[in-house]
Amino acid sequence: MNSFGRIFRVSIFGESHGESVGIVIDGCPAGLSLTVEDFLSDLERRKGGIQKGTTPRQEEDLPIFKSGIFNNRTTGAPITIFFENKNTRSSDYEKQRAIPRPGHADFVANAKAGGFEDYRGSGHFSGRLTVALVAAGVIAKKLLNPLHIVSKILEIGGETDLDKGLQKAIDEKDSIGGIVECRVIGLPVGLGEPFFDSVESQLAHIVFAIPAVRGIEFGTGFAAVKMFGSMHNDAIENKEGKTTTNHAGGIVGGLTNGNELVFRIAIKPTSSTAKEQTTLNWETGKVESVSVKGRHDLCIALRVPVILEAVTAIVLADLLLLEQKIKRIL
Amino acid sequence: MNSFGRIFRVSIFGESHGESVGIVIDGCPAGLSLTVEDFLSDLERRKGGIQKGTTPRQEEDLPIFKSGIFNNRTTGAPITIFFENKNTRSSDYEKQRAIPRPGHADFVANAKAGGFEDYRGSGHFSGRLTVALVAAGVIAKKLLNPLHIVSKILEIGGETDLDKGLQKAIDEKDSIGGIVECRVIGLPVGLGEPFFDSVESQLAHIVFAIPAVRGIEFGTGFAAVKMFGSMHNDAIENKEGKTTTNHAGGIVGGLTNGNELVFRIAIKPTSSTAKEQTTLNWETGKVESVSVKGRHDLCIALRVPVILEAVTAIVLADLLLLEQKIKRIL
Amino acid sequence: MNSFGRIFRVSIFGESHGESVGIVIDGCPAGLSLTVEDFLSDLERRKGGIQKGTTPRQEEDLPIFKSGIFNNRTTGAPITIFFENKNTRSSDYEKQRAIPRPGHADFVANAKAGGFEDYRGSGHFSGRLTVALVAAGVIAKKLLNPLHIVSKILEIGGETDLDKGLQKAIDEKDSIGGIVECRVIGLPVGLGEPFFDSVESQLAHIVFAIPAVRGIEFGTGFAAVKMFGSMHNDAIENKEGKTTTNHAGGIVGGLTNGNELVFRIAIKPTSSTAKEQTTLNWETGKVESVSVKGRHDLCIALRVPVILEAVTAIVLADLLLLEQKIKRIL
Amino acid sequence: MNSFGRIFRVSIFGESHGESVGIVIDGCPAGLSLTVEDFLSDLERRKGGIQKGTTPRQEEDLPIFKSGIFNNRTTGAPITIFFENKNTRSSDYEKQRAIPRPGHADFVANAKAGGFEDYRGSGHFSGRLTVALVAAGVIAKKLLNPLHIVSKILEIGGETDLDKGLQKAIDEKDSIGGIVECRVIGLPVGLGEPFFDSVESQLAHIVFAIPAVRGIEFGTGFAAVKMFGSMHNDAIENKEGKTTTNHAGGIVGGLTNGNELVFRIAIKPTSSTAKEQTTLNWETGKVESVSVKGRHDLCIALRVPVILEAVTAIVLADLLLLEQKIKRIL
């Protein structure tokens, strides 16, 4: 299913080189003010072509409201937002149909659809669809206001000096990965559920919907395995649940504990790389050498922070609605 | 919600020191042979008290079939399985109601339920409920047969020599964490969906339902961020999708790619530790010193492999049913 | 799926002649007082054997709480309730395995499960499971308090004099059907959604989960087709939405309109009848004559009102939680 | 939620006088051929303005494919279809904002959205959205091929001579209701589930998503309440489950039984009527007289058959996919 959420529920659709990509957002409270301007800043942050290391493909990326908004307010009916695909160069891809690009979904998409997939620019599997997630995130963030979600890159290619990490890739004419962190201050105690609807479960679920994510860790995360319990446990200080340390990253027993929510995700190097690689040509049945042409990101992690904020906001809006911390009419 | 899955759907319930814990499994095909004996081996693997480093609390842990099984076969109706809690010593916990144990769900559970939570031995938040997950896993594994899921501990306390890791904790009279890996050979190409129902999304969702999990990574995982794209990409070798390397851990574009599924999870040190710690006493409003008594695991990671196999099997059974690779009548 | 509801979510399980039937109720707010006594009155109303025209099979029908209740209050964790099947006489059924009873689910259940169904007393298809619905209804009604749901029989065998209707069947040594109505006063305006989650959609969905229901109509229902629009439309009188008439039965555009909710359901005659009938013997492949023995209701409609109230309460509790009219902690 | 279905899942959106209405269809198998021409016949059947008794408002109603279709085939990705609203005359409605039309959703929609609703031509509550259901139905029907769903009007205004029924309304300058039937031949035995996912539950759920539906009955329906069991029960004749009669309408125990599926729905008279009526003016707080202007259907039932077929096809496609009777790749 291309849907996520229980009350605040999003459904995405579209293809990279189709006419458009978009999202339907169901369950958004009525009365939220919403204009195109609300979206511009986050959409701009997601864009390639400006930062060093991002794709020169540029889309105008103006949200087109198709439903659910009236007189610049949400009506409570499903909100549909479109983004047109104007700047497509499908011929780049069509020639190489039978040669699945290494690291890309070409091979699995073909198998899944029995050959009926839209193969142009990864089709429905494209990172292009994250523009729709960012749009939903803008709405979710407005619902969460004044809660603040901040995401940033911690490392590129293992370097905390990000320029240094990028330069490695530029020097190698290759792509590179990175680590992105997300933090949220001000969450109430008790969001989430133990077991299947734990906050970690829900965040991890949607985070792995972002292409290129290979791992997620909360609080101290993987480093916790080397700690003793007495060190890892966060001592509770006051009746609001504030803890002296925050190894838990703000989640205990699957529930928010009133401290800062902290988690990190690992982004693999962009699959597209100018470096020569080998792959199967399924027409000839032979392995051949390819160098992926086209306009690509050197380091896709650079574009992830705003997407990570968006999916986090989507989860939190849903949880806060469920816990009746956001009203149904604003 | 205490439920997970689309076709093969599990719902857990129960409390650590209540009468019982259990699970309802909906959507299991009819005709699967099922006897108590099928469960014994995996239930035994989950038990504490045998291995060094696990809790001396022992439950008999015999599955009691309440519905959905007739003449030793599944009927297609919901399967309900119970485990009685016999070996409970609630008085251990009742005395300390107002003193939330560090690292435990006591504080958040209390806030969530407004004081109505069953606070005995973590109540509904207890790891005791994982016995029910293991039971569902046994059924899922039988559905997956001959597919094989193998999970094992990779590290304890940062040591690949596991005895050495455990000994650290024993020496310190403290608890310790670990890393557990899961591998599955033989999956078809094309399970999962891009975006919200990616295989990673679904596995991560259910994995974080296991108490004490703090992180998950697929394939090369967090180490991928230091790699160049040309190194991380797995070259496709043949028409079945076999790749020369497996940095992707068997998942590309959210879909299985026909290679071995590989992922790892980080388990924090057991929250209960004999070491002295501080926490709030919410009656007095003062921070005080505690040493958590009771019967606990030194290293909860030791009990996780069979649980990890179980939740993995639950996800895969659901995906295979959705893709019509498992029949509705066996 | 054997589940229903978005926030207040019920899952039923069990078989007529298995060990027990039961229900898991997820999403119930914490802090609701709940004792066995709360259930007795509604369970008594559902029982056969007391009223003329109902089955002499009697079960003690005491709810057994297995989870989610602590110190006589709900904890917010899933509530599991069991009812034991003590008074079973399976041998009545086993002899006639190959002879599907007319009007019963025997034939379809066998086909669905490929022969693996529990065929004793309709197995999982039995009306016995409605005892679990009644139990969930008791909890839902307590959540709705002081809202009042009242259901009653309007007709038996086409007679509004119910004794007369029953007597027809007694005279004929046959079974008979009836019409049951449900009314709810005091609902707020605006529950439900247009289209798929209309109040009618949700009520109809769960009402058809009650065995033997063959139709449902809201307000004026089928009689509305003979009316002119100007007669059928209910004139709004005041700002609370009160209407002069109530042809709509309290629902307009899929939403409650603040007037009395009114709907009726048609219950077919009990499938089991002492009258001689014909059916296939699937072993011999021949049609033969049967007279269904066993203990049965002459008019199953007699037992439906409390079940209808229960399922209505389940839907309304869910809708009121979604609209934040019932709190998450009581 | 504006969504329905488990595998074949539809989500509708849009407003009557907004820019467009549309639908997202998730879970459709890949490889289904699909062109605009496939839709024309059913869309034409739904249109007003041709038949006597239908609205003179005419939309071109050409489906615009936005995603999920490539080279005239479904790709397995979500299919998005739009219909533009060109022929809108919103000013008809805007003047009368404070005067909720009797029988319409104006009042409840306003309360639900706290005044933020799109009130133009019923906004999101409009029957205009059924064009999107018809589009999804076209796709579902193609999946069901060669199964045939046929829906027709049985009565208008209580008359089986439909012209006579219509003439009544024309003479009265009022609107009128009707009964619509749906039949499906060729369904396999065993679709559906007992209880919550019974075929009746699912069909009734979606049928009540069609505006103006006030009742539904399966097989003999409400008339069954006057029958004796021995008369109502359908005798099974052969191993395929064929019955001599079909009082059950093809469903027993919530499951299809291999006989013809038969059900009927009651459609109320169109709420809009030229006849003078009274309603509240919520600005003045006084009841006043209104006569609803605009372009409306005299008998909305006339346009329902193709919509009823569509929603039936949507349910059946979902059930057949779940039972693996439709493949995931065609």
GROMACS .gro file of N, CA and C in nm, chain C residues 1-3 6 12 102-104 107-108 112 124-126 157 172 174-175 177-178 190 192-193 195-198 200-201 205 208-209 214-218 224-225 227-230 233 235-236 239 241 248 252-253 256-257 269 271 277-278 280 282 323, chain D residues 1-3 6 12 103-104 107-108 112 124-126 157 172 174-175 177-178 190 192-193 195-198 200-201 205 208-209 214-218 224-225 227-230 233 235-236 238-239 241 248 252-253 256-257 269 271 277-278 280 282 323:
model
  360
  661MET      N    1  -1.086  -1.051   0.768
  661MET     CA    2  -1.037  -1.016   0.901
  661MET      C    3  -1.150  -1.025   1.003
  662ASN      N    4  -1.115  -1.071   1.117
  662ASN     CA    5  -1.211  -1.081   1.225
  662ASN      C    6  -1.200  -0.961   1.318
  663SER      N    7  -1.174  -0.846   1.261
  663SER     CA    8  -1.158  -0.724   1.339
  663SER      C    9  -1.243  -0.612   1.282
  666ARG      N   10  -1.164   0.156   1.420
  666ARG     CA   11  -1.041   0.230   1.391
  666ARG      C   12  -0.965   0.261   1.519
  672ILE      N   13  -1.276  -1.079   1.718
  672ILE     CA   14  -1.340  -1.195   1.781
  672ILE      C   15  -1.277  -1.325   1.735
  762PRO      N   16  -2.937  -2.709   0.522
  762PRO     CA   17  -2.986  -2.598   0.439
  762PRO      C   18  -2.988  -2.467   0.519
  763GLY      N   19  -2.947  -2.360   0.456
  763GLY     CA   20  -2.951  -2.229   0.521
  763GLY      C   21  -2.833  -2.203   0.612
  764HIS      N   22  -2.758  -2.307   0.645
  764HIS     CA   23  -2.641  -2.294   0.733
  764HIS      C   24  -2.513  -2.274   0.651
  767PHE      N   25  -2.186  -2.581   0.411
  767PHE     CA   26  -2.130  -2.603   0.277
  767PHE      C   27  -2.020  -2.503   0.244
  768VAL      N   28  -2.047  -2.375   0.265
  768VAL     CA   29  -1.948  -2.272   0.229
  768VAL      C   30  -1.825  -2.277   0.319
  772LYS      N   31  -1.456  -2.309   0.182
  772LYS     CA   32  -1.359  -2.204   0.217
  772LYS      C   33  -1.233  -2.263   0.279
  784HIS      N   34  -1.663  -2.177   1.378
  784HIS     CA   35  -1.638  -2.033   1.391
  784HIS      C   36  -1.752  -1.950   1.333
  785PHE      N   37  -1.840  -2.012   1.257
  785PHE     CA   38  -1.951  -1.939   1.194
  785PHE      C   39  -2.072  -1.928   1.288
  786SER      N   40  -2.058  -1.983   1.406
  786SER     CA   41  -2.174  -1.993   1.494
  786SER      C   42  -2.218  -1.861   1.555
  817GLY      N   43  -4.253  -1.267   1.205
  817GLY     CA   44  -4.333  -1.331   1.100
  817GLY      C   45  -4.435  -1.237   1.041
  832GLU      N   46  -4.668  -2.436   1.306
  832GLU     CA   47  -4.611  -2.500   1.187
  832GLU      C   48  -4.492  -2.590   1.219
  834ASP      N   49  -4.206  -2.489   1.270
  834ASP     CA   50  -4.106  -2.432   1.180
  834ASP      C   51  -4.043  -2.311   1.250
  835SER      N   52  -3.944  -2.252   1.188
  835SER     CA   53  -3.884  -2.131   1.245
  835SER      C   54  -3.937  -2.008   1.172
  837GLY      N   55  -3.888  -1.549   1.103
  837GLY     CA   56  -3.800  -1.432   1.109
  837GLY      C   57  -3.862  -1.313   1.179
  838GLY      N   58  -3.792  -1.200   1.179
  838GLY     CA   59  -3.845  -1.082   1.247
  838GLY      C   60  -3.771  -0.955   1.208
  850GLY      N   61  -2.243   1.558   1.342
  850GLY     CA   62  -2.116   1.553   1.271
  850GLY      C   63  -2.031   1.428   1.289
  852GLY      N   64  -1.910   1.067   1.180
  852GLY     CA   65  -1.907   0.999   1.050
  852GLY      C   66  -1.837   1.082   0.943
  853GLU      N   67  -1.840   1.032   0.825
  853GLU     CA   68  -1.774   1.097   0.711
  853GLU      C   69  -1.863   1.078   0.589
  855PHE      N   70  -1.920   0.946   0.217
  855PHE     CA   71  -1.868   0.831   0.142
  855PHE      C   72  -1.826   0.714   0.234
  856PHE      N   73  -1.704   0.664   0.221
  856PHE     CA   74  -1.673   0.530   0.275
  856PHE      C   75  -1.689   0.515   0.426
  857ASP      N   76  -1.672   0.621   0.498
  857ASP     CA   77  -1.689   0.607   0.642
  857ASP      C   78  -1.816   0.674   0.693
  858SER      N   79  -1.918   0.672   0.610
  858SER     CA   80  -2.048   0.723   0.653
  858SER      C   81  -2.095   0.642   0.774
  860GLU      N   82  -2.386   0.528   0.814
  860GLU     CA   83  -2.460   0.412   0.763
  860GLU      C   84  -2.364   0.300   0.721
  861SER      N   85  -2.255   0.338   0.654
  861SER     CA   86  -2.158   0.237   0.609
  861SER      C   87  -2.104   0.158   0.726
  865HIS      N   88  -2.198  -0.222   0.805
  865HIS     CA   89  -2.085  -0.317   0.803
  865HIS      C   90  -2.092  -0.412   0.923
  868PHE      N   91  -2.416  -0.648   0.956
  868PHE     CA   92  -2.413  -0.770   0.875
  868PHE      C   93  -2.311  -0.871   0.928
  869ALA      N   94  -2.241  -0.835   1.032
  869ALA     CA   95  -2.159  -0.935   1.102
  869ALA      C   96  -2.245  -1.022   1.193
  874ARG      N   97  -3.048  -0.992   0.704
  874ARG     CA   98  -3.065  -0.993   0.557
  874ARG      C   99  -3.089  -0.856   0.498
  875GLY      N  100  -3.110  -0.756   0.585
  875GLY     CA  101  -3.132  -0.623   0.533
  875GLY      C  102  -3.120  -0.519   0.642
  876ILE      N  103  -3.094  -0.396   0.600
  876ILE     CA  104  -3.089  -0.285   0.695
  876ILE      C  105  -3.147  -0.162   0.626
  877GLU      N  106  -3.217  -0.080   0.701
  877GLU     CA  107  -3.267   0.046   0.643
  877GLU      C  108  -3.263   0.154   0.750
  878PHE      N  109  -3.233   0.274   0.708
  878PHE     CA  110  -3.219   0.388   0.799
  878PHE      C  111  -3.338   0.481   0.782
  884ALA      N  112  -3.901   0.511   0.169
  884ALA     CA  113  -3.867   0.642   0.113
  884ALA      C  114  -3.878   0.644  -0.039
  885VAL      N  115  -3.868   0.529  -0.101
  885VAL     CA  116  -3.866   0.527  -0.248
  885VAL      C  117  -4.002   0.565  -0.306
  887MET      N  118  -4.182   0.808  -0.172
  887MET     CA  119  -4.213   0.944  -0.128
  887MET      C  120  -4.161   1.048  -0.228
  888PHE      N  121  -4.225   1.164  -0.226
  888PHE     CA  122  -4.171   1.277  -0.300
  888PHE      C  123  -4.065   1.344  -0.212
  889GLY      N  124  -3.973   1.410  -0.277
  889GLY     CA  125  -3.864   1.476  -0.206
  889GLY      C  126  -3.914   1.575  -0.102
  890SER      N  127  -4.013   1.650  -0.137
  890SER     CA  128  -4.061   1.755  -0.045
  890SER      C  129  -4.122   1.694   0.081
  893ASN      N  130  -3.779   1.508   0.278
  893ASN     CA  131  -3.684   1.600   0.340
  893ASN      C  132  -3.734   1.644   0.478
  895ALA      N  133  -3.741   1.915   0.762
  895ALA     CA  134  -3.717   2.059   0.776
  895ALA      C  135  -3.639   2.089   0.904
  896ILE      N  136  -3.530   2.164   0.889
  896ILE     CA  137  -3.448   2.201   1.005
  896ILE      C  138  -3.516   2.315   1.079
  899LYS      N  139  -3.094   2.582   1.558
  899LYS     CA  140  -2.950   2.579   1.536
  899LYS      C  141  -2.883   2.450   1.580
  901GLY      N  142  -3.000   2.178   1.488
  901GLY     CA  143  -3.027   2.087   1.378
  901GLY      C  144  -3.153   2.006   1.393
  908ALA      N  145  -3.491   1.092   0.779
  908ALA     CA  146  -3.350   1.059   0.757
  908ALA      C  147  -3.297   0.963   0.862
  912VAL      N  148  -2.756   1.245   0.772
  912VAL     CA  149  -2.761   1.312   0.643
  912VAL      C  150  -2.618   1.326   0.591
  913GLY      N  151  -2.599   1.296   0.466
  913GLY     CA  152  -2.466   1.309   0.406
  913GLY      C  153  -2.364   1.218   0.472
  916THR      N  154  -2.412   1.211   1.137
  916THR     CA  155  -2.522   1.231   1.231
  916THR      C  156  -2.565   1.377   1.225
  917ASN      N  157  -2.698   1.398   1.239
  917ASN     CA  158  -2.747   1.536   1.227
  917ASN      C  159  -2.808   1.587   1.358
  929PRO      N  160  -3.563  -1.627   0.915
  929PRO     CA  161  -3.599  -1.735   1.007
  929PRO      C  162  -3.477  -1.820   1.039
  931SER      N  163  -3.220  -2.092   1.055
  931SER     CA  164  -3.196  -2.193   0.952
  931SER      C  165  -3.233  -2.333   1.001
  937GLN      N  166  -3.650  -3.122   0.521
  937GLN     CA  167  -3.600  -3.048   0.406
  937GLN      C  168  -3.508  -3.138   0.324
  938THR      N  169  -3.466  -3.091   0.208
  938THR     CA  170  -3.371  -3.172   0.130
  938THR      C  171  -3.238  -3.097   0.120
  940LEU      N  172  -2.794  -3.184  -0.020
  940LEU     CA  173  -2.700  -3.278  -0.080
  940LEU      C  174  -2.626  -3.356   0.029
  942TRP      N  175  -2.277  -3.496   0.044
  942TRP     CA  176  -2.164  -3.485  -0.050
  942TRP      C  177  -2.079  -3.612  -0.057
  983GLU      N  178  -1.379   1.158   1.708
  983GLU     CA  179  -1.416   1.301   1.713
  983GLU      C  180  -1.381   1.365   1.847
  991MET      N  181  -1.230   0.818   0.705
  991MET     CA  182  -1.137   0.797   0.596
  991MET      C  183  -1.209   0.790   0.463
  992ASN      N  184  -1.146   0.844   0.366
  992ASN     CA  185  -1.202   0.840   0.232
  992ASN      C  186  -1.142   0.727   0.150
  993SER      N  187  -1.118   0.615   0.217
  993SER     CA  188  -1.059   0.500   0.150
  993SER      C  189  -1.139   0.375   0.178
  996ARG      N  190  -0.896  -0.366   0.097
  996ARG     CA  191  -0.780  -0.422   0.166
  996ARG      C  192  -0.662  -0.438   0.071
 1002ILE      N  193  -1.100   0.842  -0.255
 1002ILE     CA  194  -1.158   0.948  -0.339
 1002ILE      C  195  -1.135   1.086  -0.278
 1093GLY      N  196  -3.274   1.809   0.357
 1093GLY     CA  197  -3.235   1.681   0.300
 1093GLY      C  198  -3.091   1.677   0.251
 1094HIS      N  199  -3.027   1.793   0.241
 1094HIS     CA  200  -2.888   1.800   0.196
 1094HIS      C  201  -2.793   1.799   0.316
 1097PHE      N  202  -2.614   2.145   0.642
 1097PHE     CA  203  -2.609   2.173   0.785
 1097PHE      C  204  -2.501   2.090   0.856
 1098VAL      N  205  -2.499   1.960   0.831
 1098VAL     CA  206  -2.402   1.873   0.899
 1098VAL      C  207  -2.259   1.901   0.853
 1102LYS      N  208  -1.965   1.987   1.104
 1102LYS     CA  209  -1.847   1.899   1.104
 1102LYS      C  210  -1.718   1.979   1.086
 1114HIS      N  211  -1.746   1.856  -0.090
 1114HIS     CA  212  -1.695   1.719  -0.090
 1114HIS      C  213  -1.807   1.617  -0.071
 1115PHE      N  214  -1.924   1.663  -0.028
 1115PHE     CA  215  -2.036   1.571  -0.005
 1115PHE      C  216  -2.117   1.544  -0.132
 1116SER      N  217  -2.074   1.603  -0.241
 1116SER     CA  218  -2.155   1.598  -0.362
 1116SER      C  219  -2.155   1.461  -0.429
 1147GLY      N  220  -4.074   0.541  -0.750
 1147GLY     CA  221  -4.194   0.588  -0.680
 1147GLY      C  222  -4.295   0.478  -0.654
 1162GLU      N  223  -4.612   1.633  -1.012
 1162GLU     CA  224  -4.608   1.700  -0.883
 1162GLU      C  225  -4.502   1.809  -0.876
 1164ASP      N  226  -4.201   1.757  -0.829
 1164ASP     CA  227  -4.128   1.714  -0.710
 1164ASP      C  228  -4.028   1.606  -0.752
 1165SER      N  229  -3.947   1.562  -0.660
 1165SER     CA  230  -3.853   1.453  -0.691
 1165SER      C  231  -3.909   1.322  -0.634
 1167GLY      N  232  -3.809   0.874  -0.541
 1167GLY     CA  233  -3.708   0.772  -0.515
 1167GLY      C  234  -3.724   0.647  -0.599
 1168GLY      N  235  -3.640   0.547  -0.571
 1168GLY     CA  236  -3.648   0.423  -0.648
 1168GLY      C  237  -3.571   0.309  -0.585
 1180GLY      N  238  -1.706  -1.923  -0.144
 1180GLY     CA  239  -1.610  -1.900  -0.035
 1180GLY      C  240  -1.547  -1.763  -0.028
 1182GLY      N  241  -1.527  -1.389   0.104
 1182GLY     CA  242  -1.578  -1.326   0.225
 1182GLY      C  243  -1.535  -1.400   0.350
 1183GLU      N  244  -1.584  -1.352   0.462
 1183GLU     CA  245  -1.549  -1.410   0.591
 1183GLU      C  246  -1.675  -1.410   0.677
 1185PHE      N  247  -1.871  -1.297   1.006
 1185PHE     CA  248  -1.861  -1.177   1.091
 1185PHE      C  249  -1.813  -1.053   1.015
 1186PHE      N  250  -1.711  -0.984   1.066
 1186PHE     CA  251  -1.686  -0.846   1.021
 1186PHE      C  252  -1.654  -0.829   0.873
 1187ASP      N  253  -1.599  -0.930   0.813
 1187ASP     CA  254  -1.570  -0.915   0.671
 1187ASP      C  255  -1.661  -1.000   0.584
 1188SER      N  256  -1.783  -1.017   0.630
 1188SER     CA  257  -1.882  -1.087   0.548
 1188SER      C  258  -1.900  -1.012   0.416
 1190GLU      N  259  -2.175  -0.942   0.279
 1190GLU     CA  260  -2.280  -0.842   0.301
 1190GLU      C  261  -2.222  -0.718   0.370
 1191SER      N  262  -2.136  -0.738   0.468
 1191SER     CA  263  -2.076  -0.626   0.540
 1191SER      C  264  -2.000  -0.535   0.445
 1195HIS      N  265  -2.120  -0.173   0.329
 1195HIS     CA  266  -2.031  -0.064   0.365
 1195HIS      C  267  -2.014   0.033   0.247
 1198PHE      N  268  -2.343   0.215   0.103
 1198PHE     CA  269  -2.387   0.333   0.176
 1198PHE      C  270  -2.291   0.451   0.158
 1199ALA      N  271  -2.185   0.430   0.083
 1199ALA     CA  272  -2.102   0.543   0.042
 1199ALA      C  273  -2.165   0.618  -0.074
 1204ARG      N  274  -3.070   0.448   0.126
 1204ARG     CA  275  -3.133   0.443   0.259
 1204ARG      C  276  -3.153   0.302   0.310
 1205GLY      N  277  -3.128   0.203   0.226
 1205GLY     CA  278  -3.144   0.066   0.272
 1205GLY      C  279  -3.081  -0.031   0.175
 1206ILE      N  280  -3.052  -0.149   0.225
 1206ILE     CA  281  -2.999  -0.257   0.140
 1206ILE      C  282  -3.056  -0.389   0.191
 1207GLU      N  283  -3.083  -0.479   0.098
 1207GLU     CA  284  -3.128  -0.612   0.138
 1207GLU      C  285  -3.072  -0.715   0.042
 1208PHE      N  286  -3.037  -0.830   0.098
 1208PHE     CA  287  -2.977  -0.937   0.019
 1208PHE      C  288  -3.079  -1.048  -0.002
 1214ALA      N  289  -3.799  -1.185   0.393
 1214ALA     CA  290  -3.764  -1.310   0.460
 1214ALA      C  291  -3.825  -1.319   0.599
 1215VAL      N  292  -3.854  -1.205   0.658
 1215VAL     CA  293  -3.901  -1.207   0.797
 1215VAL      C  294  -4.041  -1.267   0.809
 1217MET      N  295  -4.125  -1.531   0.631
 1217MET     CA  296  -4.117  -1.669   0.583
 1217MET      C  297  -4.084  -1.766   0.696
 1218PHE      N  298  -4.123  -1.889   0.678
 1218PHE     CA  299  -4.080  -1.995   0.767
 1218PHE      C  300  -3.942  -2.042   0.721
 1219GLY      N  301  -3.867  -2.096   0.816
 1219GLY     CA  302  -3.731  -2.142   0.784
 1219GLY      C  303  -3.728  -2.244   0.673
 1220SER      N  304  -3.820  -2.336   0.676
 1220SER     CA  305  -3.819  -2.443   0.576
 1220SER      C  306  -3.844  -2.389   0.436
 1223ASN      N  307  -3.491  -2.146   0.356
 1223ASN     CA  308  -3.367  -2.221   0.330
 1223ASN      C  309  -3.361  -2.268   0.185
 1225ALA      N  310  -3.234  -2.529  -0.077
 1225ALA     CA  311  -3.184  -2.667  -0.080
 1225ALA      C  312  -3.065  -2.679  -0.173
 1226ILE      N  313  -2.957  -2.737  -0.123
 1226ILE     CA  314  -2.837  -2.758  -0.205
 1226ILE      C  315  -2.857  -2.879  -0.294
 1228ASN      N  316  -2.619  -2.975  -0.574
 1228ASN     CA  317  -2.503  -3.046  -0.628
 1228ASN      C  318  -2.373  -3.000  -0.562
 1229LYS      N  319  -2.266  -3.061  -0.600
 1229LYS     CA  320  -2.138  -3.037  -0.533
 1229LYS      C  321  -2.083  -2.897  -0.556
 1231GLY      N  322  -2.265  -2.651  -0.516
 1231GLY     CA  323  -2.339  -2.568  -0.421
 1231GLY      C  324  -2.465  -2.506  -0.479
 1238ALA      N  325  -3.125  -1.676  -0.033
 1238ALA     CA  326  -3.006  -1.623   0.033
 1238ALA      C  327  -2.937  -1.517  -0.051
 1242VAL      N  328  -2.420  -1.710   0.215
 1242VAL     CA  329  -2.456  -1.782   0.339
 1242VAL      C  330  -2.338  -1.775   0.435
 1243GLY      N  331  -2.366  -1.744   0.558
 1243GLY     CA  332  -2.259  -1.738   0.658
 1243GLY      C  333  -2.157  -1.630   0.626
 1246THR      N  334  -1.985  -1.613  -0.017
 1246THR     CA  335  -2.055  -1.648  -0.141
 1246THR      C  336  -2.073  -1.799  -0.146
 1247ASN      N  337  -2.189  -1.841  -0.200
 1247ASN     CA  338  -2.216  -1.985  -0.203
 1247ASN      C  339  -2.223  -2.042  -0.344
 1259PRO      N  340  -3.581   0.998  -0.260
 1259PRO     CA  341  -3.602   1.101  -0.362
 1259PRO      C  342  -3.491   1.206  -0.354
 1261SER      N  343  -3.289   1.515  -0.292
 1261SER     CA  344  -3.317   1.616  -0.190
 1261SER      C  345  -3.357   1.749  -0.253
 1267GLN      N  346  -4.030   2.448   0.042
 1267GLN     CA  347  -4.009   2.380   0.170
 1267GLN      C  348  -3.965   2.482   0.275
 1268THR      N  349  -3.955   2.439   0.400
 1268THR     CA  350  -3.905   2.531   0.502
 1268THR      C  351  -3.773   2.480   0.558
 1270LEU      N  352  -3.418   2.634   0.832
 1270LEU     CA  353  -3.364   2.740   0.916
 1270LEU      C  354  -3.273   2.832   0.834
 1272TRP      N  355  -2.966   3.025   0.933
 1272TRP     CA  356  -2.888   3.030   1.058
 1272TRP      C  357  -2.832   3.168   1.090
 1313GLU      N  358  -0.845  -1.385  -0.221
 1313GLU     CA  359  -0.856  -1.532  -0.233
 1313GLU      C  360  -0.769  -1.586  -0.345
   0.00000   0.00000   0.00000
